Amino acid sequence: MELYRRLIEEQYEARPTGCGASFGEILCWEIHSNGLTFVQLAEKWGVSLPTLGVLIADHCDRLERTPHVTHGYQAR
């Protein structure tokens, strides 16, 4: 997925939209500001819908916080 992310970033860099340069900014802009559906975005990016799903899941995984153990936790 890293190759796909980089290629998408590079292509937006070549034709800036003003949405930002990172994959996450581009993805969010296309969906939330530009209003594309997943089907439309997959078509625009030239990837299959399942591949787009993996790219989105990968993006979400990267947003997840790392585990932090709370020592002294007491179950209620």
mmCIF file of C-alpha atoms in Angstrom:
data_model
loop_
_atom_site.group_PDB
_atom_site.id
_atom_site.type_symbol
_atom_site.label_atom_id
_atom_site.label_comp_id
_atom_site.label_asym_id
_atom_site.label_seq_id
_atom_site.Cartn_x
_atom_site.Cartn_y
_atom_site.Cartn_z
ATOM 1 C CA MET A 1 0.000 0.000 0.000
ATOM 2 C CA GLU A 2 2.963 2.295 0.558
ATOM 3 C CA LEU A 3 3.621 2.420 -3.190
ATOM 4 C CA TYR A 4 -0.009 3.325 -3.913
ATOM 5 C CA ARG A 5 0.019 6.043 -1.262
ATOM 6 C CA ARG A 6 3.240 7.528 -2.632
ATOM 7 C CA LEU A 7 2.051 7.426 -6.247
ATOM 8 C CA ILE A 8 -1.213 9.155 -5.340
ATOM 9 C CA GLU A 9 0.649 11.856 -3.374
ATOM 10 C CA GLU A 10 3.054 12.408 -6.275
ATOM 11 C CA GLN A 11 0.236 12.764 -8.789
ATOM 12 C CA TYR A 12 -1.566 15.330 -6.615
ATOM 13 C CA GLU A 13 1.736 17.151 -6.140
ATOM 14 C CA ALA A 14 2.035 17.386 -9.930
ATOM 15 C CA ARG A 15 -1.502 18.846 -10.152
ATOM 16 C CA PRO A 16 -2.191 20.576 -6.815
ATOM 17 C CA THR A 17 -5.755 20.878 -5.580
ATOM 18 C CA GLY A 18 -4.990 22.946 -2.490
ATOM 19 C CA CYS A 19 -6.155 20.082 -0.286
ATOM 20 C CA GLY A 20 -2.780 19.284 1.230
ATOM 21 C CA ALA A 21 0.064 16.987 0.315
ATOM 22 C CA SER A 22 -0.284 13.966 2.590
ATOM 23 C CA PHE A 23 -2.282 10.903 1.599
ATOM 24 C CA GLY A 24 -4.660 11.440 4.517
ATOM 25 C CA GLU A 25 -5.367 15.042 3.541
ATOM 26 C CA ILE A 26 -5.960 14.019 -0.066
ATOM 27 C CA LEU A 27 -8.235 11.119 0.888
ATOM 28 C CA CYS A 28 -10.311 13.216 3.295
ATOM 29 C CA TRP A 29 -10.585 16.095 0.820
ATOM 30 C CA GLU A 30 -11.801 13.847 -1.991
ATOM 31 C CA ILE A 31 -14.464 12.239 0.195
ATOM 32 C CA HIS A 32 -15.574 15.050 2.519
ATOM 33 C CA SER A 33 -14.937 18.258 0.547
ATOM 34 C CA ASN A 34 -15.045 17.091 -3.055
ATOM 35 C CA GLY A 35 -17.979 14.760 -2.316
ATOM 36 C CA LEU A 36 -16.748 11.692 -4.177
ATOM 37 C CA THR A 37 -18.243 8.305 -3.349
ATOM 38 C CA PHE A 38 -15.941 5.348 -2.839
ATOM 39 C CA VAL A 39 -16.838 4.079 -6.319
ATOM 40 C CA GLN A 40 -16.048 7.456 -7.874
ATOM 41 C CA LEU A 41 -12.783 7.794 -5.957
ATOM 42 C CA ALA A 42 -11.651 4.287 -6.938
ATOM 43 C CA GLU A 43 -12.388 5.173 -10.555
ATOM 44 C CA LYS A 44 -10.568 8.525 -10.307
ATOM 45 C CA TRP A 45 -7.504 6.875 -8.773
ATOM 46 C CA GLY A 46 -7.573 3.926 -11.167
ATOM 47 C CA VAL A 47 -7.800 1.287 -8.452
ATOM 48 C CA SER A 48 -10.357 -1.390 -7.688
ATOM 49 C CA LEU A 49 -12.935 -0.779 -4.986
ATOM 50 C CA PRO A 50 -11.367 -3.491 -2.762
ATOM 51 C CA THR A 51 -7.954 -1.813 -3.166
ATOM 52 C CA LEU A 52 -9.465 1.532 -2.184
ATOM 53 C CA GLY A 53 -10.940 -0.188 0.872
ATOM 54 C CA VAL A 54 -7.503 -1.473 1.850
ATOM 55 C CA LEU A 55 -6.026 2.026 1.351
ATOM 56 C CA ILE A 56 -8.740 3.516 3.582
ATOM 57 C CA ALA A 57 -8.276 0.788 6.229
ATOM 58 C CA ASP A 58 -4.507 1.355 6.133
ATOM 59 C CA HIS A 59 -5.087 5.081 6.615
ATOM 60 C CA CYS A 60 -7.384 4.413 9.595
ATOM 61 C CA ASP A 61 -4.875 1.963 11.098
ATOM 62 C CA ARG A 62 -2.226 4.682 10.998
ATOM 63 C CA LEU A 63 -4.535 7.030 12.933
ATOM 64 C CA GLU A 64 -5.076 4.566 15.757
ATOM 65 C CA ARG A 65 -3.239 5.421 18.939
ATOM 66 C CA THR A 66 -0.613 3.075 20.223
ATOM 67 C CA PRO A 67 -1.618 1.055 23.288
ATOM 68 C CA HIS A 68 -1.091 2.642 26.679
ATOM 69 C CA VAL A 69 -1.454 0.380 29.696
ATOM 70 C CA THR A 70 -3.096 1.970 32.736
ATOM 71 C CA HIS A 71 -1.350 0.365 35.681
ATOM 72 C CA GLY A 72 -3.396 0.218 38.839
ATOM 73 C CA TYR A 73 -6.615 -0.220 36.835
ATOM 74 C CA GLN A 74 -9.460 -1.476 39.016
ATOM 75 C CA ALA A 75 -12.399 -3.320 37.395
ATOM 76 C CA ARG A 76 -15.774 -2.086 38.589
#
